[in-house]
Coordinates of C-alpha atoms in Angstrom, one line a residue:
M1 CA 160.0 96.6 80.6
A2 CA 163.3 94.7 81.0
V3 CA 164.5 95.6 77.3
A4 CA 163.6 99.0 77.7
G5 CA 165.7 99.3 80.9
L6 CA 168.5 97.8 79.5
R7 CA 168.7 100.2 76.7
L8 CA 167.9 102.9 79.1
L9 CA 171.3 102.0 81.0
S10 CA 173.5 101.5 77.7
H11 CA 172.4 105.0 76.9
L12 CA 173.4 106.5 79.9
Q13 CA 176.8 104.9 79.8
R14 CA 177.0 106.1 76.2
L15 CA 176.6 109.6 78.2
V16 CA 178.4 109.4 81.4
P17 CA 180.6 106.7 81.1
S18 CA 181.9 107.4 84.6
L19 CA 179.0 106.6 86.2
Y20 CA 180.2 102.9 86.1
G21 CA 183.8 103.4 87.4
N22 CA 182.0 101.7 90.6
P23 CA 178.5 100.3 89.8
P24 CA 176.3 99.5 92.8
L25 CA 176.3 95.9 93.3
D26 CA 172.2 96.1 93.5
L27 CA 172.9 97.4 89.4
L28 CA 175.0 94.7 88.7
T29 CA 173.0 92.1 90.1
S30 CA 169.6 93.2 88.0
V31 CA 171.6 93.4 85.1
A32 CA 173.8 90.2 85.1
S33 CA 170.2 88.5 85.8
F34 CA 169.0 88.9 82.6
T35 CA 172.3 87.6 80.5
D36 CA 171.0 84.0 80.5
S37 CA 168.1 83.6 77.5
R38 CA 166.8 80.9 78.3
D39 CA 165.2 82.0 81.6
P40 CA 161.3 82.2 82.0
W41 CA 162.0 86.0 82.4
T42 CA 164.6 86.6 79.7
R43 CA 164.4 87.5 76.1
P44 CA 167.2 86.8 73.7
E45 CA 167.2 91.0 73.1
A46 CA 167.0 91.4 76.5
S47 CA 169.9 88.9 77.2
E48 CA 172.2 90.5 74.3
T49 CA 171.4 94.2 75.7
A50 CA 172.3 92.6 79.4
E51 CA 175.9 91.2 77.7
A52 CA 176.5 94.4 76.3
V53 CA 176.4 97.0 79.4
L54 CA 178.1 94.2 81.8
L55 CA 180.4 94.7 79.3
D56 CA 180.5 98.5 79.0
I57 CA 181.0 98.6 82.9
L58 CA 183.8 95.5 83.1
R59 CA 186.0 97.6 80.9
H60 CA 185.6 101.2 82.5
A61 CA 186.1 99.4 85.8
F62 CA 189.3 98.0 84.6
I63 CA 190.3 101.3 83.2
A64 CA 190.3 102.6 86.3
D65 CA 191.9 100.4 88.2
T66 CA 193.5 96.6 87.1
N67 CA 192.4 95.0 89.8
S68 CA 189.2 96.0 90.2
L69 CA 187.1 93.3 88.4
S70 CA 188.8 91.0 90.6
K71 CA 187.4 92.7 93.5
L72 CA 183.5 93.5 91.9
F73 CA 183.7 90.3 91.5
A74 CA 184.6 89.1 95.1
R75 CA 181.9 91.7 95.9
L76 CA 178.7 89.9 94.3
L77 CA 179.9 86.8 95.8
Q78 CA 180.2 87.6 99.1
D79 CA 177.1 90.2 99.3
R80 CA 174.9 88.6 97.1
V81 CA 175.6 84.9 95.8
K82 CA 176.8 83.4 99.3
L83 CA 174.0 85.5 101.0
N84 CA 171.5 83.5 99.4
F85 CA 173.4 79.9 99.9
A86 CA 174.6 80.9 103.4
R87 CA 172.0 78.1 105.1
T88 CA 172.4 75.5 102.3
K89 CA 175.2 73.7 103.9
N90 CA 177.7 70.8 102.6
S91 CA 179.5 68.6 105.0
A92 CA 182.3 67.7 102.1
I93 CA 183.7 70.6 101.9
T94 CA 185.6 73.1 104.5
E95 CA 184.8 76.9 104.6
Q96 CA 187.5 77.8 102.2
G97 CA 186.4 75.4 99.7
R98 CA 188.8 72.2 100.2
Q99 CA 187.6 68.6 100.7
A100 CA 186.7 67.7 104.4
N101 CA 188.9 64.8 106.1
Y102 CA 186.2 63.9 107.7
R103 CA 182.8 64.2 106.9
L104 CA 180.2 64.3 109.3
P105 CA 176.1 64.0 108.4
D106 CA 174.6 67.0 107.0
A107 CA 172.9 68.8 109.8
V108 CA 169.4 68.8 109.6
D109 CA 167.2 72.1 110.1
F110 CA 163.6 71.4 111.2
G111 CA 163.0 75.1 112.5
D112 CA 162.3 76.2 108.8
S113 CA 161.2 75.5 105.8
E114 CA 162.8 74.6 102.4
V115 CA 161.8 77.8 101.3
E116 CA 163.5 79.3 103.9
L117 CA 166.5 77.7 103.9
K118 CA 167.5 77.8 99.4
P119 CA 166.2 81.5 99.4
W120 CA 168.5 80.9 95.5
K121 CA 165.4 77.8 94.5
F122 CA 162.8 79.6 95.5
R123 CA 162.2 83.4 96.0
N124 CA 165.5 84.7 94.4
V125 CA 166.1 81.9 91.0
Y126 CA 168.1 85.0 89.3
I127 CA 171.0 84.6 91.5
L128 CA 171.6 81.1 89.7
T129 CA 172.2 83.6 86.6
V130 CA 174.1 86.1 88.3
F131 CA 176.4 83.3 89.5
R132 CA 176.6 81.4 86.1
W133 CA 177.4 84.9 84.8
I134 CA 180.8 85.1 87.0
L135 CA 181.9 82.4 86.8
G136 CA 181.7 82.6 83.0
K137 CA 183.9 85.8 83.4
L138 CA 186.7 84.2 86.0
D139 CA 190.2 82.9 84.3
E140 CA 192.5 80.6 85.5
C141 CA 193.8 83.8 88.2
T142 CA 191.2 84.7 89.9
V143 CA 189.4 81.3 90.1
Q144 CA 191.4 80.4 92.7
D145 CA 191.0 83.6 94.4
H146 CA 187.4 83.6 94.7
W147 CA 188.1 79.6 95.2
P148 CA 185.6 79.7 98.7
L149 CA 183.3 81.8 97.5
V150 CA 182.4 79.8 94.3
I151 CA 182.5 76.0 95.5
P152 CA 179.7 75.8 98.3
P153 CA 177.3 77.4 95.8
L154 CA 178.4 75.3 93.0
L155 CA 178.5 72.0 95.3
A156 CA 174.6 73.7 96.8
I157 CA 172.7 73.5 93.3
L158 CA 174.7 69.9 92.1
D159 CA 173.5 68.3 95.2
D160 CA 169.7 69.4 95.0
E161 CA 167.2 66.9 94.4
A162 CA 165.7 68.9 91.6
I163 CA 166.7 67.4 88.2
E164 CA 166.7 70.9 86.8
N165 CA 169.3 72.2 89.1
K166 CA 171.2 69.1 88.7
V167 CA 171.4 70.1 85.2
K168 CA 172.6 73.7 86.0
G169 CA 175.0 72.6 88.1
C170 CA 176.7 70.8 85.7
E171 CA 176.6 73.1 83.3
L172 CA 178.2 75.7 85.8
L173 CA 181.0 72.8 86.8
V174 CA 182.1 72.7 83.7
T175 CA 182.2 76.2 83.3
L176 CA 184.9 75.9 86.1
L177 CA 186.8 73.9 85.2
K178 CA 188.2 75.2 81.6
V179 CA 189.7 77.7 84.3
T180 CA 190.5 75.5 86.8
S181 CA 193.8 73.5 86.5
S182 CA 194.4 70.0 87.7
S183 CA 196.9 71.1 90.8
L184 CA 194.3 73.2 91.9
L185 CA 191.7 70.3 91.9
Q186 CA 194.4 68.0 93.5
K187 CA 195.6 70.3 95.7
T188 CA 191.8 70.9 97.2
G189 CA 190.8 67.5 97.0
L190 CA 187.7 69.1 95.2
G191 CA 188.1 66.7 91.8
E192 CA 186.9 63.4 94.2
V193 CA 184.0 65.9 96.0
F194 CA 182.6 66.7 92.5
Q195 CA 182.8 62.9 91.1
D196 CA 181.1 62.0 94.2
A197 CA 178.3 64.4 93.4
L198 CA 178.2 63.2 90.3
M199 CA 177.8 59.9 89.8
P200 CA 175.0 58.9 91.7
C201 CA 173.0 61.0 89.1
L202 CA 173.7 58.1 86.5
S203 CA 171.3 55.7 88.5
Y204 CA 168.5 58.7 87.5
L205 CA 166.4 56.1 85.5
P206 CA 162.8 55.5 84.9
S207 CA 160.2 54.7 86.2
S208 CA 161.6 55.9 89.9
T209 CA 162.6 59.5 87.5
S210 CA 160.6 60.7 84.6
E211 CA 161.8 59.7 81.2
E212 CA 162.0 63.3 80.4
E213 CA 164.2 64.4 83.5
S214 CA 166.4 61.4 82.8
V215 CA 167.2 62.3 79.3
R216 CA 167.9 65.7 80.3
L217 CA 169.8 65.0 83.5
L218 CA 172.5 62.1 81.8
N219 CA 173.1 64.0 78.6
A220 CA 174.3 67.0 80.9
V221 CA 176.1 64.4 83.2
N222 CA 178.1 62.3 81.4
P223 CA 179.9 64.9 79.7
T224 CA 180.0 66.0 82.8
L225 CA 182.2 63.4 84.1
L226 CA 184.5 63.4 81.0
V227 CA 185.7 67.1 81.0
L228 CA 186.2 66.4 85.0
L229 CA 187.9 63.1 84.7
R230 CA 190.4 65.3 81.5
A231 CA 191.2 67.7 84.1
R232 CA 191.9 65.8 86.9
Y233 CA 193.8 63.6 85.2
P234 CA 195.7 65.2 82.4
G235 CA 198.7 63.4 82.2
S236 CA 199.5 59.5 81.5
D237 CA 201.0 59.1 85.0
S238 CA 197.4 59.2 86.6
S239 CA 195.7 56.9 83.2
A240 CA 194.9 54.4 86.1
K241 CA 193.1 55.9 88.5
K242 CA 191.5 57.9 85.2
M243 CA 190.6 54.1 83.7
A244 CA 188.8 52.6 86.9
V245 CA 186.6 55.6 86.7
L246 CA 185.5 54.8 83.3
D247 CA 185.0 51.2 84.6
Q248 CA 182.9 52.4 86.9
M249 CA 181.0 54.8 84.5
L250 CA 180.2 52.0 81.9
R251 CA 179.2 49.4 84.5
I252 CA 176.9 51.5 86.5
G253 CA 176.0 53.8 83.8
I254 CA 175.8 51.7 81.1
L255 CA 175.3 48.1 81.9
N256 CA 173.3 48.7 85.0
G257 CA 171.5 51.5 83.9
F258 CA 170.1 49.7 80.5
A259 CA 169.1 47.0 82.4
H260 CA 167.0 48.7 84.0
T261 CA 165.2 51.1 81.2
G262 CA 162.8 48.5 79.9
E263 CA 160.3 50.1 77.0
H264 CA 161.9 53.4 77.7
V265 CA 163.5 53.8 74.4
R266 CA 164.6 57.5 74.8
T267 CA 166.5 56.4 77.7
A268 CA 168.2 54.0 76.2
T269 CA 169.0 55.7 73.2
V270 CA 171.2 58.4 75.3
L271 CA 172.6 55.5 77.2
I272 CA 174.2 53.9 74.0
C273 CA 175.6 57.4 72.7
M274 CA 177.2 57.9 76.3
L275 CA 178.5 53.7 75.5
S276 CA 180.0 55.6 72.2
D277 CA 181.4 58.3 74.0
L278 CA 183.0 56.2 77.0
I279 CA 184.8 53.8 74.7
K280 CA 186.3 56.8 72.4
E281 CA 187.3 57.8 75.8
M282 CA 189.4 54.3 77.3
G283 CA 190.7 53.5 73.9
I284 CA 192.1 49.6 73.5
T285 CA 191.5 49.1 77.5
S286 CA 187.9 48.9 76.7
I287 CA 188.5 45.8 75.3
K288 CA 188.3 44.0 78.7
H289 CA 184.4 44.6 78.8
L290 CA 183.4 43.2 74.9
K291 CA 181.8 40.1 76.7
D292 CA 179.6 42.3 78.0
L293 CA 178.9 45.1 75.6
L294 CA 179.0 42.9 72.2
P295 CA 175.9 40.9 73.5
L296 CA 173.9 44.2 74.4
I297 CA 174.5 46.4 71.2
S298 CA 173.9 42.7 69.3
G299 CA 170.7 42.1 71.7
I300 CA 169.3 45.9 70.1
L301 CA 169.9 45.5 66.5
S302 CA 168.2 42.6 66.6
A303 CA 165.6 43.8 68.2
P304 CA 162.3 42.8 65.9
F305 CA 160.6 46.1 66.5
G306 CA 163.7 48.2 66.6
P307 CA 162.8 50.1 63.3
A308 CA 160.3 51.8 65.5
H309 CA 162.6 53.5 66.8
P310 CA 165.2 54.5 64.3
P311 CA 167.2 57.0 66.5
L312 CA 168.2 53.4 68.5
L313 CA 169.2 51.6 65.9
L314 CA 171.3 53.9 64.6
A315 CA 173.2 54.8 67.7
A316 CA 173.9 50.5 68.0
A317 CA 175.3 51.0 64.7
F318 CA 177.1 53.6 65.4
A319 CA 178.6 52.5 68.8
L320 CA 179.4 49.0 67.1
Q321 CA 181.6 51.0 64.5
V322 CA 183.5 53.2 67.7
I323 CA 184.0 49.3 69.4
I324 CA 185.1 47.8 66.5
L325 CA 187.9 50.9 65.8
N326 CA 189.3 50.4 69.5
C327 CA 189.1 46.8 70.0
W328 CA 190.1 45.6 66.8
P329 CA 192.2 43.1 68.0
R330 CA 189.8 40.9 69.8
I331 CA 186.8 41.6 67.2
G332 CA 187.4 38.3 65.4
Y333 CA 186.5 36.3 68.7
Y334 CA 182.8 37.9 68.3
R335 CA 182.3 38.1 64.7
G336 CA 179.2 35.7 65.0
E337 CA 177.7 37.8 67.8
I338 CA 178.3 41.3 65.6
L339 CA 177.4 39.2 62.3
K340 CA 174.2 38.3 64.1
G341 CA 172.4 41.3 65.0
L342 CA 173.7 43.0 62.2
T343 CA 172.0 40.8 59.3
I344 CA 168.9 40.3 61.5
C345 CA 168.4 44.3 61.9
W346 CA 169.2 43.9 57.9
C347 CA 166.4 42.4 57.3
T348 CA 164.3 43.6 59.1
I349 CA 164.4 47.2 57.8
N350 CA 164.0 45.5 54.3
E351 CA 160.9 44.3 55.3
D352 CA 159.9 47.5 56.7
T353 CA 157.2 48.6 53.5
R354 CA 157.9 52.3 54.8
E355 CA 159.9 55.1 52.5
S356 CA 162.2 56.4 55.9
H357 CA 165.4 58.6 56.0
D358 CA 166.1 57.5 58.9
L359 CA 166.0 53.8 58.0
N360 CA 167.9 54.5 55.3
N361 CA 170.9 56.1 57.2
I362 CA 171.0 52.7 59.6
K363 CA 171.3 50.4 56.3
I364 CA 174.1 52.6 55.1
A365 CA 175.6 52.7 58.8
I366 CA 175.2 48.9 59.0
Q367 CA 177.1 48.2 56.0
Q368 CA 180.1 50.9 57.5
D369 CA 180.1 48.0 60.3
V370 CA 180.4 45.4 58.2
N371 CA 183.1 46.9 55.9
L372 CA 184.9 47.7 59.3
L373 CA 184.5 43.7 60.8
R374 CA 186.3 42.9 57.2
I375 CA 188.8 45.1 57.8
S376 CA 189.5 44.0 61.7
V377 CA 189.7 40.4 60.8
R378 CA 191.3 40.2 57.4
T379 CA 194.6 38.7 58.2
N380 CA 192.3 35.4 59.3
V381 CA 191.6 33.5 56.4
V382 CA 188.4 31.2 58.7
E383 CA 186.7 34.0 60.0
L384 CA 186.5 35.6 56.4
E385 CA 185.3 32.7 55.1
D386 CA 182.7 32.6 57.6
M387 CA 181.2 35.6 56.3
D388 CA 181.5 34.4 52.8
Q389 CA 180.0 30.7 53.7
L390 CA 176.9 33.3 55.5
L391 CA 176.3 35.3 52.1
H392 CA 176.7 32.1 50.2
D393 CA 174.0 31.1 52.5
D394 CA 171.3 34.0 52.4
P395 CA 171.5 35.7 49.0
Q396 CA 169.1 38.8 50.6
L397 CA 172.5 39.3 52.4
S398 CA 174.6 40.4 48.8
D399 CA 174.1 44.1 49.8
L400 CA 175.0 43.7 53.2
L401 CA 177.9 41.5 53.2
M402 CA 179.2 42.2 49.4
I403 CA 180.0 46.2 50.2
G404 CA 183.0 45.1 52.4
H405 CA 184.1 42.1 49.8
R406 CA 184.2 44.3 46.9
R407 CA 186.3 47.3 48.6
G408 CA 188.5 44.8 50.3

């Protein structure tokens, strides 16, 4: 039915284009609610048709009045989006979409159920899709004009206790940050507010959170935090502040998080992938964390049952490459820890009789680790002799240790 209705609208647009110069809000809301093919009520065909219909509407509105697009978005945000979020308050911001100077505890409304307080979450769930479509159409100029109408619903979605909405909130925030200047974030103080909303999500770990939900949220939150930090601190003048947040992410999100994952290997794999992204962002300043990171990576690689979950081993091998590339001046000091993990992992995989493409990829990654290690310590004769002595003591490591030696 939705596809048929959207096709009819598209046909009417071609017949009478002037009908959509000033489209009714109900029409815009209805069509925009079908723009996300991931929604259970929308198919890809309906999403494509809805986007085409809306594009024609926006084009005709712009032709009629160059300022009409901003007015149209304002009407949608004011009369449709805000209406659904009106009773979802956040004491961290003012009505103007700025950081509140004095934050009071959020008022608790005992009179109505959550269904009444959050119609966007229960009755009118389509409004999230409408809001997402609006955000995707804003640019750096129009986002400033509509800032007070955009921020409250976005924070309401981010702060909601449902993991699904937190994930959606991360996606919406990334969309917003693409068209938000660092000066606007600084002037409004919203950078800190967004950070405060995202950081607790790093602690959503098993078993207090199901592993499936934990993996979904961690995969969404970490990239969003990195995008936020790049938007808040684009230059070198504020690099110290940026590094302080990255340090916090590494300690809370990775080191503390990994200590609580236990047997949940999927969550552990996500955390190690997050570690690679953080080290790339931190660069050589991550060298101060080597004493904690390398035992962690070595422990993963040397785990006796590691081959039972190849993605974790592969993530650890790639993370080690990132660490060596960014922290090479101090890598030689930890060569024993590194070689312990790599050699044990190599031997464990060789003892596995299964024919596995994943295990072969891990062996290739481990060989690359050894090669990088040799390159990083190539000026230290003693450290190179240690590696050669290990090869002499255990010939079965020749395929692992000789690869870097031959290239060297």
